[in-house]
Coordinates of C-alpha atoms and ligand atoms in Angstrom, one line a residue:
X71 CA 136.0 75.9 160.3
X72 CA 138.7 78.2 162.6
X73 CA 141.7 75.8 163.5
X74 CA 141.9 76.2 167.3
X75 CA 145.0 75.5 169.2
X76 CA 143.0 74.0 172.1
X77 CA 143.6 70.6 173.1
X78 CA 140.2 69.5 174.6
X79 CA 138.3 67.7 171.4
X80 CA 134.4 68.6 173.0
X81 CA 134.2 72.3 172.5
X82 CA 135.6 71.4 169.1
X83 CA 132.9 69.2 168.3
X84 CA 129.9 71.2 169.7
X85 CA 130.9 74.0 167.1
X86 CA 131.3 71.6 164.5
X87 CA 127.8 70.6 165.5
X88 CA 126.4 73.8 165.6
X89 CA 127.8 74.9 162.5
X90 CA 126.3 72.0 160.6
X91 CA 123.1 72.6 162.4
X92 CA 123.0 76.1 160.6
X93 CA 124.2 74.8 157.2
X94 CA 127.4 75.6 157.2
X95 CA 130.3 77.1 159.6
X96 CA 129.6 79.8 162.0
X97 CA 132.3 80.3 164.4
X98 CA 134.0 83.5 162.9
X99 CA 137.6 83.0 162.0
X100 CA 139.6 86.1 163.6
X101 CA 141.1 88.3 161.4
X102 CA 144.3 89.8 163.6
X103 CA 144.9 93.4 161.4
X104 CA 148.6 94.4 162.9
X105 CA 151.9 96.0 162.1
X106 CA 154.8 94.0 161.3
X107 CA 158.0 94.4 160.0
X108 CA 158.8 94.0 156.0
X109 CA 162.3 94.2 154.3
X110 CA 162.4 95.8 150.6
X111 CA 165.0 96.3 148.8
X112 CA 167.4 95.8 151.9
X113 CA 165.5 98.4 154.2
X114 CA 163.3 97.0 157.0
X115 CA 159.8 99.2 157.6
X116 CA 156.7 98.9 159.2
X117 CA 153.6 97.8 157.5
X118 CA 150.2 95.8 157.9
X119 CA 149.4 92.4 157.3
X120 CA 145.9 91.0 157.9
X121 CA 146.1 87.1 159.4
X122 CA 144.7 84.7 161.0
X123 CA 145.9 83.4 163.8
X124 CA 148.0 80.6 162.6
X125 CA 149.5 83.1 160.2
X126 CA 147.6 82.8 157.3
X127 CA 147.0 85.8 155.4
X128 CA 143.3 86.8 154.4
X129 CA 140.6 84.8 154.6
X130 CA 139.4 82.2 151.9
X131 CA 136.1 80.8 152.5
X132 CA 134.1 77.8 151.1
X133 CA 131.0 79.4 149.3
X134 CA 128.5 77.1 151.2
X135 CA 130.0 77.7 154.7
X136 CA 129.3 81.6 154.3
X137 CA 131.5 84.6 155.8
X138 CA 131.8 84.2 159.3
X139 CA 134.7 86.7 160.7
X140 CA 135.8 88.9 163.2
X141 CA 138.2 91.7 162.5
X142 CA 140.2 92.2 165.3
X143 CA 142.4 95.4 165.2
X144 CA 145.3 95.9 166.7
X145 CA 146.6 98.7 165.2
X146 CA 147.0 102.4 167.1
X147 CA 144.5 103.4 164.7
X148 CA 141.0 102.9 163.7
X149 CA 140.3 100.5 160.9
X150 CA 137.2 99.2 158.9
X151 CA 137.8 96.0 156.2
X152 CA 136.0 96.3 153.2
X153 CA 135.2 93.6 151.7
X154 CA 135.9 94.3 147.8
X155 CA 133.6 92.9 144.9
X156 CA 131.2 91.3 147.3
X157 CA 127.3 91.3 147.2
X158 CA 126.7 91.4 151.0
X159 CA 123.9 93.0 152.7
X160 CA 124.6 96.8 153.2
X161 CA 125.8 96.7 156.6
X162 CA 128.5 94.5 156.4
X163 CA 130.2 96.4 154.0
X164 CA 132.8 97.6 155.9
X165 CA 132.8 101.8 154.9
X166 CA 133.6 103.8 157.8
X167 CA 131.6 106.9 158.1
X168 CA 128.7 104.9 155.0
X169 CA 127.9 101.8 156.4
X170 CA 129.8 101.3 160.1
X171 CA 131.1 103.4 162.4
X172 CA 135.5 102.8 162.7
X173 CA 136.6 99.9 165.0
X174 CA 138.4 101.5 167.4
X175 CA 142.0 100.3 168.1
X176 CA 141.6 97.3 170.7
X177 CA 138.2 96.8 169.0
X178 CA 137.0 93.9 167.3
X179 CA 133.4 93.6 164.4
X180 CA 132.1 90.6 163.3
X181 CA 131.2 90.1 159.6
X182 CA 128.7 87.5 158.5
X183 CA 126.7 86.4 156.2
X184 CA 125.8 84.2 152.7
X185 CA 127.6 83.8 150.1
X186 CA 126.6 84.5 146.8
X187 CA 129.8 84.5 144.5
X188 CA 132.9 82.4 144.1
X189 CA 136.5 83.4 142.6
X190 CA 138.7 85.6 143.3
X191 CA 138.3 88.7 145.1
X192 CA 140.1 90.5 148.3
X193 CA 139.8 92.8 151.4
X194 CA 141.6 95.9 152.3
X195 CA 141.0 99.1 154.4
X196 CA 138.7 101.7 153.7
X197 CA 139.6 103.8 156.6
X198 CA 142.1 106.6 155.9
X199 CA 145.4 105.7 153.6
X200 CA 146.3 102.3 155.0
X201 CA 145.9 100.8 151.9
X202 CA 149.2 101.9 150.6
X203 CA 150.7 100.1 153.7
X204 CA 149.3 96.8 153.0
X205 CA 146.5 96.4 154.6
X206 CA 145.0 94.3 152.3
X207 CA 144.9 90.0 151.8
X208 CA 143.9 87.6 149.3
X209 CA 139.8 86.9 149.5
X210 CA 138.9 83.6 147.5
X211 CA 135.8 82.1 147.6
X212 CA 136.4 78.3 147.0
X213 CA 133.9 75.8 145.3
X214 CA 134.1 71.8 144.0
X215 CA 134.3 74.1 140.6
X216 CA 136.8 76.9 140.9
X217 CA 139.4 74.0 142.7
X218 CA 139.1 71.9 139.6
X219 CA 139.8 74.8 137.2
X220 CA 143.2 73.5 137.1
X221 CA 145.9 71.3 138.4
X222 CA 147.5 74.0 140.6
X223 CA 145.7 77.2 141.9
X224 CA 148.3 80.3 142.8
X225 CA 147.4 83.7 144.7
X226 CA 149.5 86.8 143.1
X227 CA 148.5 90.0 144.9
X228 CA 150.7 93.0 143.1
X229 CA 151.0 96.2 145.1
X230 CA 153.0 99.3 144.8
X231 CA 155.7 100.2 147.2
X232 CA 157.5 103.6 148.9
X233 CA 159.4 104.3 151.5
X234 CA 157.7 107.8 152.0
X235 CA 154.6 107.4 153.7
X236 CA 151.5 107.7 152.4
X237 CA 150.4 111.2 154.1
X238 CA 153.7 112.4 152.7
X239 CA 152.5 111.3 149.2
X240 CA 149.5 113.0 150.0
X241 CA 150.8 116.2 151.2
X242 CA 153.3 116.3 148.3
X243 CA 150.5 115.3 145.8
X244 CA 148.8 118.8 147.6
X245 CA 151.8 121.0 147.2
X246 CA 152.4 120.1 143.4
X247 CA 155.7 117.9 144.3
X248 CA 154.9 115.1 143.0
X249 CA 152.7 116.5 140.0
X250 CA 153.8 115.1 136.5
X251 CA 156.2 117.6 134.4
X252 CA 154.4 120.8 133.2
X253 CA 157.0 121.3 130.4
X254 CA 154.6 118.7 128.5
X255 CA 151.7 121.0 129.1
X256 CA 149.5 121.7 126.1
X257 CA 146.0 122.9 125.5
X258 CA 143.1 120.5 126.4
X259 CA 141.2 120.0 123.6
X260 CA 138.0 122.6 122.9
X261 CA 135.2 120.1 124.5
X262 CA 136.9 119.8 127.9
X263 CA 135.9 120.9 130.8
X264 CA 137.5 124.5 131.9
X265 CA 139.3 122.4 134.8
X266 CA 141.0 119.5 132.7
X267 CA 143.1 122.0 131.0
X268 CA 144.8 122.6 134.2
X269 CA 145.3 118.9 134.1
X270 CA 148.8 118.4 132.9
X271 CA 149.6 115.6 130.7
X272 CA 146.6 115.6 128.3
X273 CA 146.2 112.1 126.3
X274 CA 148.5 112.6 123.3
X275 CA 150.3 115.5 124.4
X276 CA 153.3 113.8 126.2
X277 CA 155.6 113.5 123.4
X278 CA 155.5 110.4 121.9
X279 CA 158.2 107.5 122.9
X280 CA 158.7 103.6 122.5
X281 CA 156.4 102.7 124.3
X282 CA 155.1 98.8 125.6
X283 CA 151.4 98.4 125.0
X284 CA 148.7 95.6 124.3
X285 CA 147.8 94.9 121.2
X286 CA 145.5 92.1 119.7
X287 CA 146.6 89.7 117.2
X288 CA 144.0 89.0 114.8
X289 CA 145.5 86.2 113.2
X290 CA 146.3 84.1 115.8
X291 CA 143.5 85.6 118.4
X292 CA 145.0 86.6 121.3
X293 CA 146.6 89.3 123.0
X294 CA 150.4 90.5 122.3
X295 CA 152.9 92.5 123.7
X296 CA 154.0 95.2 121.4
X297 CA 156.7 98.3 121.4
X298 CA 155.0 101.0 119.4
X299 CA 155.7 105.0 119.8
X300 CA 152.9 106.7 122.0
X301 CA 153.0 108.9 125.2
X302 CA 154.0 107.4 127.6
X303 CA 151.2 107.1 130.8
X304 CA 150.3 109.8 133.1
X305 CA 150.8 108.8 136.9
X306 CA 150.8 111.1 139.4
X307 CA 152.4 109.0 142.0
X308 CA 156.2 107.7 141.6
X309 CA 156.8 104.6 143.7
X310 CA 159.7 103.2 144.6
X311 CA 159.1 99.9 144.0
X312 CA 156.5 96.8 142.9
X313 CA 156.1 94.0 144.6
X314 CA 154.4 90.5 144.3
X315 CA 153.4 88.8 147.3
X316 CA 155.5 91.6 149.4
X317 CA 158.8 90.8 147.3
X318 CA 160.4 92.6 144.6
X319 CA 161.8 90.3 141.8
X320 CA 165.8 90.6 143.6
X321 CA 164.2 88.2 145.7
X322 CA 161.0 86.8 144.4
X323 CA 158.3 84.2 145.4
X324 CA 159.5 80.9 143.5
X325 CA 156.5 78.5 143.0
X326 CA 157.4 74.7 142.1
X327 CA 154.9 73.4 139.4
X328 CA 155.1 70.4 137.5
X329 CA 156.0 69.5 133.9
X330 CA 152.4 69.3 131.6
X331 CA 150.2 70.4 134.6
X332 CA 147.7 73.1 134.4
X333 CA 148.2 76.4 137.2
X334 CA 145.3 78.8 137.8
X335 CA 146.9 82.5 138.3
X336 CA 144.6 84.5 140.8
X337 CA 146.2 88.0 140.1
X338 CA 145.3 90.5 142.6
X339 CA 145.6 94.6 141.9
X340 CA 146.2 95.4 145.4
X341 CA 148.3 98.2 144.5
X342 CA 147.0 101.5 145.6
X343 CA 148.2 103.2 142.5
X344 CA 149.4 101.5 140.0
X345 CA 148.1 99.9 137.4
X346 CA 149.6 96.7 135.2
X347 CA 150.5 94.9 132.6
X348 CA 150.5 91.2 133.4
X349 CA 153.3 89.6 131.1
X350 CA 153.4 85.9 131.3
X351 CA 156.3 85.6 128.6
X352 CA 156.4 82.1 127.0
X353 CA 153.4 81.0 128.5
X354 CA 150.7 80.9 126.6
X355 CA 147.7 82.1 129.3
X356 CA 143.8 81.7 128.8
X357 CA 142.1 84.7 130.5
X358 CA 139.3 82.8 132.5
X359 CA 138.1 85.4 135.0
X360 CA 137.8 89.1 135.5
X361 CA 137.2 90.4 139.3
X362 CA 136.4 87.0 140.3
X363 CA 133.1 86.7 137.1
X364 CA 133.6 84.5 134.5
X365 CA 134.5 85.6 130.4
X366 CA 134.8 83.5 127.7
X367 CA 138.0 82.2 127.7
X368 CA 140.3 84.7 125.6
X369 CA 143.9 83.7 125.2
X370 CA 147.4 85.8 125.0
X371 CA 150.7 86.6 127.5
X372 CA 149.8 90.2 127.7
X373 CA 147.4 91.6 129.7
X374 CA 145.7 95.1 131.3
X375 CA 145.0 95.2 135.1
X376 CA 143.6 98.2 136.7
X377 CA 144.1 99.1 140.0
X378 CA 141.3 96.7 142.2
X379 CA 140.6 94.9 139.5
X380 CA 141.6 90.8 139.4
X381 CA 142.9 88.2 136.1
X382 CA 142.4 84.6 136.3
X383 CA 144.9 83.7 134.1
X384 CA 145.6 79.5 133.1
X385 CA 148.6 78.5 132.0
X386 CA 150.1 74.9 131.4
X387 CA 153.9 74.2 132.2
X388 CA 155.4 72.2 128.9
X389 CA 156.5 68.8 129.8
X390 CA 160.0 69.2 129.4
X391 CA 159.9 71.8 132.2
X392 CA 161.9 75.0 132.6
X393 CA 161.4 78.3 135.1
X394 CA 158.8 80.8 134.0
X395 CA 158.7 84.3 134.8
X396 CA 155.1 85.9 135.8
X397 CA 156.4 89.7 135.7
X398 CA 153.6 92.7 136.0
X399 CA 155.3 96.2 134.7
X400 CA 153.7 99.3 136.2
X401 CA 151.6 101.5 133.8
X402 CA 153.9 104.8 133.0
X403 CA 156.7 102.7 133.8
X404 CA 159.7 100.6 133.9
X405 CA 159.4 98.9 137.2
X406 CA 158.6 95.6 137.2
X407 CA 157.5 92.8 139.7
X408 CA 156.1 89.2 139.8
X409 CA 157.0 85.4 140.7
X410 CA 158.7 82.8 138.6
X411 CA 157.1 79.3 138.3
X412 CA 159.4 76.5 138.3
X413 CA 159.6 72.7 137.7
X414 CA 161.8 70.4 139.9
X415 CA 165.6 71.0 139.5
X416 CA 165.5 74.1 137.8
X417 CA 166.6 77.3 138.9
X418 CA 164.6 80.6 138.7
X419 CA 166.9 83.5 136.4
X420 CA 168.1 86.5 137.8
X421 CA 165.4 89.2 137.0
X422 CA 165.7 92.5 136.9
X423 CA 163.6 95.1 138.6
X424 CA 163.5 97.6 135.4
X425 CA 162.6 97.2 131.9
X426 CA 163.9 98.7 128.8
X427 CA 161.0 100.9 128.0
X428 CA 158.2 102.4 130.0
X429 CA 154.5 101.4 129.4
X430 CA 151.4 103.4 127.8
X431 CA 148.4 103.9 129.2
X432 CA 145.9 101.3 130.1
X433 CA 143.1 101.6 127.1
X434 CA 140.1 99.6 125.9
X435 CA 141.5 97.1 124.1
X436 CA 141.0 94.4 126.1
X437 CA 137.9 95.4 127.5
X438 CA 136.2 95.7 124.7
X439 CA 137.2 92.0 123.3
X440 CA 135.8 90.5 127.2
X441 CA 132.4 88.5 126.7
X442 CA 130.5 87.6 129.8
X443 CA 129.4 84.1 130.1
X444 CA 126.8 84.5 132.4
X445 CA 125.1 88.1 131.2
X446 CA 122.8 90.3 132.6
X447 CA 119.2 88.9 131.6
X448 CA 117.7 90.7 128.7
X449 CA 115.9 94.0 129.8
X450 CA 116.1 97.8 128.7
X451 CA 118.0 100.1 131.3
X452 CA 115.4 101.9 132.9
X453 CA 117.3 104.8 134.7
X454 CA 121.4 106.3 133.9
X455 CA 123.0 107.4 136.3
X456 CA 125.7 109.8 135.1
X457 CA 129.0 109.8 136.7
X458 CA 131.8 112.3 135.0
X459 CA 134.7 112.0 135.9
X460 CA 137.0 115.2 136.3
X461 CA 139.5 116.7 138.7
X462 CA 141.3 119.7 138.8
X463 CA 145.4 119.1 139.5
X464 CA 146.3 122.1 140.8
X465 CA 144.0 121.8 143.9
X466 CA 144.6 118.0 143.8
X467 CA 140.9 117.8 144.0
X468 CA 139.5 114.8 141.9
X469 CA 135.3 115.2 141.1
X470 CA 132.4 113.4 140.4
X471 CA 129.7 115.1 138.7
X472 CA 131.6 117.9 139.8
X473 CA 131.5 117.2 143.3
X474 CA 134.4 116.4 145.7
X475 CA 133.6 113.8 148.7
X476 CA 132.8 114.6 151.4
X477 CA 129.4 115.7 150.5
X478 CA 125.4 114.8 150.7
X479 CA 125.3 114.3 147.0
X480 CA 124.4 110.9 146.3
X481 CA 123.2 109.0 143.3
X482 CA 119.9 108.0 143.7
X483 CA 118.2 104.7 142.4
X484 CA 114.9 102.3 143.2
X485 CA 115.0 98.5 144.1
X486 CA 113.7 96.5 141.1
X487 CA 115.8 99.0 138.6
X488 CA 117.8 97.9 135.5
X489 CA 120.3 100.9 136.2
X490 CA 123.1 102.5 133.8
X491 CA 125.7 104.0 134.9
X492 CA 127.2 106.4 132.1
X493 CA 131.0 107.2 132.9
X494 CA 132.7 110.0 131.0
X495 CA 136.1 111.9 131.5
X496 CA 137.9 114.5 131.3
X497 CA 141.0 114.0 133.0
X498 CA 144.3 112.9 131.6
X499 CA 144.6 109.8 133.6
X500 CA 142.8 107.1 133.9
X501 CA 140.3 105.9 136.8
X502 CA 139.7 102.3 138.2
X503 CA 135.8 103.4 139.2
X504 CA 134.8 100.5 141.8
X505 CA 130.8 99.7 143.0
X506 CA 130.5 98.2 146.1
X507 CA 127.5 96.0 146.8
X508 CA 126.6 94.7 142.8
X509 CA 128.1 93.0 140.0
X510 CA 127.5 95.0 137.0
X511 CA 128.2 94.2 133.3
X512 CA 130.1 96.5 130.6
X513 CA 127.3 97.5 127.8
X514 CA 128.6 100.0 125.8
X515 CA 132.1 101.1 125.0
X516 CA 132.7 104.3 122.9
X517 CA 129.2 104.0 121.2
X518 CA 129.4 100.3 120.7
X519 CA 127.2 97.8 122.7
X520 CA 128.6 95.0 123.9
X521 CA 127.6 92.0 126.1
X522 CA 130.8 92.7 127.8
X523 CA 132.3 91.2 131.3
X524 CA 130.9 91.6 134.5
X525 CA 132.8 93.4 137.3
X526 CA 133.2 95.1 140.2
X527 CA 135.8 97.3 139.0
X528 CA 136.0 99.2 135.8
X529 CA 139.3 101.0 134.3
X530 CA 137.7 104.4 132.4
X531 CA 140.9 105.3 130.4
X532 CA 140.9 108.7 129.1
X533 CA 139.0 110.0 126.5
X534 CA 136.9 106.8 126.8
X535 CA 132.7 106.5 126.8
X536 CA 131.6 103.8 128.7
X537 CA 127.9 102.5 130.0
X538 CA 127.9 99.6 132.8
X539 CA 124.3 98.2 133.8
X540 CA 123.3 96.4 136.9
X541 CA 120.1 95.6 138.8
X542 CA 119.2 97.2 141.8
X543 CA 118.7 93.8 143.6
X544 CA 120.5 95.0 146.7
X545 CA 119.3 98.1 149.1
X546 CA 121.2 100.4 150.5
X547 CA 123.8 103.1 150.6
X548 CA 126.9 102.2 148.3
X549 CA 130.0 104.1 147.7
X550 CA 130.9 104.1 144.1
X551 CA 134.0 105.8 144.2
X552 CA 137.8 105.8 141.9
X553 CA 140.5 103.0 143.4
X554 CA 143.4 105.6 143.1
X555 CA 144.1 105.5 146.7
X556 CA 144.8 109.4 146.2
X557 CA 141.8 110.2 144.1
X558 CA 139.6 108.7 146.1
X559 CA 141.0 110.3 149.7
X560 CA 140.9 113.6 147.8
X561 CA 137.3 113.3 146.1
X562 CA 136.3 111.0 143.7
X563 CA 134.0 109.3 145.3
X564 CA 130.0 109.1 145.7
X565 CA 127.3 107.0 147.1
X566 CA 124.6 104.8 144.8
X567 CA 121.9 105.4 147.7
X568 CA 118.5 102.9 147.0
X569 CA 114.7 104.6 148.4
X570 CA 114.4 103.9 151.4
X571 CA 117.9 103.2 152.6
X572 CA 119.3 102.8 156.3
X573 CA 121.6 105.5 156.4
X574 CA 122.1 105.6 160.1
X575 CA 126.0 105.1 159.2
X576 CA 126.5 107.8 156.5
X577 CA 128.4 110.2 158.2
X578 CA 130.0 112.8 155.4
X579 CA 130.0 115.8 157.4
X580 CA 131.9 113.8 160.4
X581 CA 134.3 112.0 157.6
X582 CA 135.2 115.6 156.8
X583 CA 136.2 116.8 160.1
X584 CA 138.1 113.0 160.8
X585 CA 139.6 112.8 157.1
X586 CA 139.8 116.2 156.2
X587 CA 137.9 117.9 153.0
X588 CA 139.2 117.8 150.1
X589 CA 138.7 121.7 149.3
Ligands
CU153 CU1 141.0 108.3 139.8

């Protein structure tokens, strides 16, 4: 139930009437999605928060009250919010130009339905680039069960930071500014694609450096840090900064916890570029949760987090107490951010921004070691859908089955379907490929099967094979698209469209002409 300021108790109750009446709440809570100021790293700049209106960020619903909001945007732009990793009906989706038309500054659109998952999940814009500006918030779907997973529950959301603005990024992405050294440039190798040898940066042809990676320890079963020599990862957008709950670690969030007790870590990815490495140093974590959908609990201090993608990580304080770091370290690296938990009377280290040593890329070594715990019923895959992944640098164009978004291609599938979805790659970076709509379950990794985790989001690294299945439960027209904020604006991105779909909303030609085409 909405807090309202008003004084008079009747109007109060009559909601909370009618909202029991209907099983649950119904009177939206109204999200405000504005500009306000943020300092980093001494500089104030503009950027956007979504609140409510007694300040709260985001929105975090119980699962048996439902999703009852209304976006409110007061922006000088159009907006949509996208609700990320949620299985809603079609329309409430929150695509501009798939499933909604924009919400015109001034404008408001209300968002409701059931609820069918619970965890930890988030909004952020799908309209434009105003992701990289933070508009984005914690989502997280509470239940008697995820409050008593442990003593003390704590929202992380890690995001990349720049004081150039995101069109600049773009534009310099466009002319070649920002590309990746070509003195590194080798041959792709003989079964690529014509346009991946354009790519710069091909896996394993960086020269090879000390390098921080993930590695699992067999003996003792978890997952390590390790300094090994590698190349280090390709990224194609240098930031300026990472933050953790909009501070950089000069200045980070302390949380007080207490000696012995248990704390739930709900890491976000809200980055729009950067991938992680989740460090949580001397605390030994158990990996509970990936993109809100429980895995059998795997332990370690050193974990992968793509773009989008979430980490329920526990952890239990010792009982003689102490400050504990939570640092994330950018993939292709040295930048770090995070917040530092910290019992009564203690007082948090000074951290520093940078590491020692930059990081390699993000690979399948964790993923191929996550087990659901609630898999996909047992059933053959009746339809693949193929989706390779390429791109072609010196356009900046990033593909699809070798198409660029905008475009009437879509990927087509039947209600009642067990459906595949067969990602390959080409490209020397890595791609955070999200489905709206479905929760789908990792199968097969580089030939192997696997009853692996479900997800909403999964990180393709380079050179990598890998089959997802889900069932088409859910009708509609869903974008299935790359998280890179930049790939995705400039083409990765396609629609999973069911028979007989209301497309009314999909609008590619007119997404062209607003957003530009990516050719
Ligand atoms: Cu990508």
């Amino acid at each position: 139930m909405k807090k309202s300021p008003s004084k008079i108790l009747l109007p109060i109750l009559a909601c909370i009437l009618i909202g029991d009446a209907l099983g649950g709440a119904s009177e939206p809570v109204r999200l405000f999605v504005k500009e306000v100021p943020l300092k980093v790293l001494g500089k104030e700049v503009s950027v956007i928060t979504i609140d409510q209106a007694d300040g709260t960020q985001g929105y975090s619903p119980e699962k048996s009250d439902g999703f009852h909001v209304e976006v409110v945007n007061q922006l000088k732009v159009p907006t949509t919010l996208h609700w990320h990793g949620l299985i809603l009906p079609n329309l409430m989706d929150g695509v501009p130009f798939v499933t909604q038309d924009p919400i015109a500054p001034g404008k408001s659109f209300r968002y409701d339905f059931p609820l069918k998952q619970s965890g930890t999940y988030w909004m952020h814009s799908h309209y434009g680039l105003q992701e990289q500006i933070y508009n984005s918030a914690p989502l997280i779907i509470w239940t008697p069960e995820e409050r008593a997973k442990a003593d003390q529950q704590v929202v992380v959301m890690l995001s990349d930071f720049s004081f150039t603005s995101p069109e600049q990024i773009l534009k310099g992405l466009k002319s070649g500014a920002q590309k990746p050294s070509t003195k590194e440039k080798r041959p792709g190798k003989k079964n690529e694609a014509d346009n991946s040898k354009k790519m710069s940066g091909t896996k394993g042809t960086s020269s090879p450096a000390e390098v921080i990676a993930q590695k699992w320890n067999e003996q003792n079963q978890r997952f390590v840090r390790t300094v090994l020599r590698a190349p280090e990862a390709e990224i194609d957008v240098k930031y300026d900064a990472l933050i953790a709950n909009r501070r950089t670690l000069d200045d980070p969030e302390i949380i007080s916890v207490r000696p012995g007790e248990s704390v739930l870590l709900r890491i976000i990815a809200a980055s729009s570029s950067q991938n992680f490495y989740v460090d949580t140093g001397s605390l030994e974590a158990e990996l509970l949760a990936v993109d809100g959908k429980a895995v059998q609990p795997i332990k370690g201090n050193f974990f992968q987090l793509g773009v989008a993608q979430r980490l329920d990580l526990k952890v239990t304080i010792p009982k003689e107490g102490g400050a504990f770091p939570i640092l994330a370290q950018g993939e292709g690296t040295k930048m770090l951010c995070g917040v530092v938990l910290t019992t009564q009377g203690v007082s948090a280290p000074k951290l520093s921004r940078t590491a020692s040593v930059s990081t390699a890329a993000l690979d399948n070594t964790q993923e191929k070691r996550l087990r659901a715990v609630n898999p996909l019923p047992d059933r053959p895959i009746d339809r693949t859908l193929p989706a390779a992944l390429g791109g072609n640098m010196m356009k900046y164009v990033w593909t699809i089955n070798d198409a660029a978004y905008p475009n009437r291609k879509s990927l087509d599938i039947r209600s009642g379907e067990r459906v595949g979805i067969a990602f390959t790659i080409s490209t020397n970076m890595g791609h955070p490929m999200h489905l709206h709509g479905h929760d789908f379950q990792v199968v097969e990794i580089d030939g192997e099967k696997i009853s692996g985790a479900l997800r909403d989001t999964l990180m393709v690294p380079p050179g990598s094979k890998m089959t997802v299945a889900f069932d088409a439960d859910n009708v509609g027209i869903w974008p299935m698209h790359c998280h890179l904020l930049y790939h995705l604006d400039t083409g990765m991105f396609t629609v999973v469209k069911y028979d007989g779909a209301d497309v009314k909303f999909w609008q590619p030609e007119t997404q062209a002409k607003v957003f530009g085409s990516p050719n």
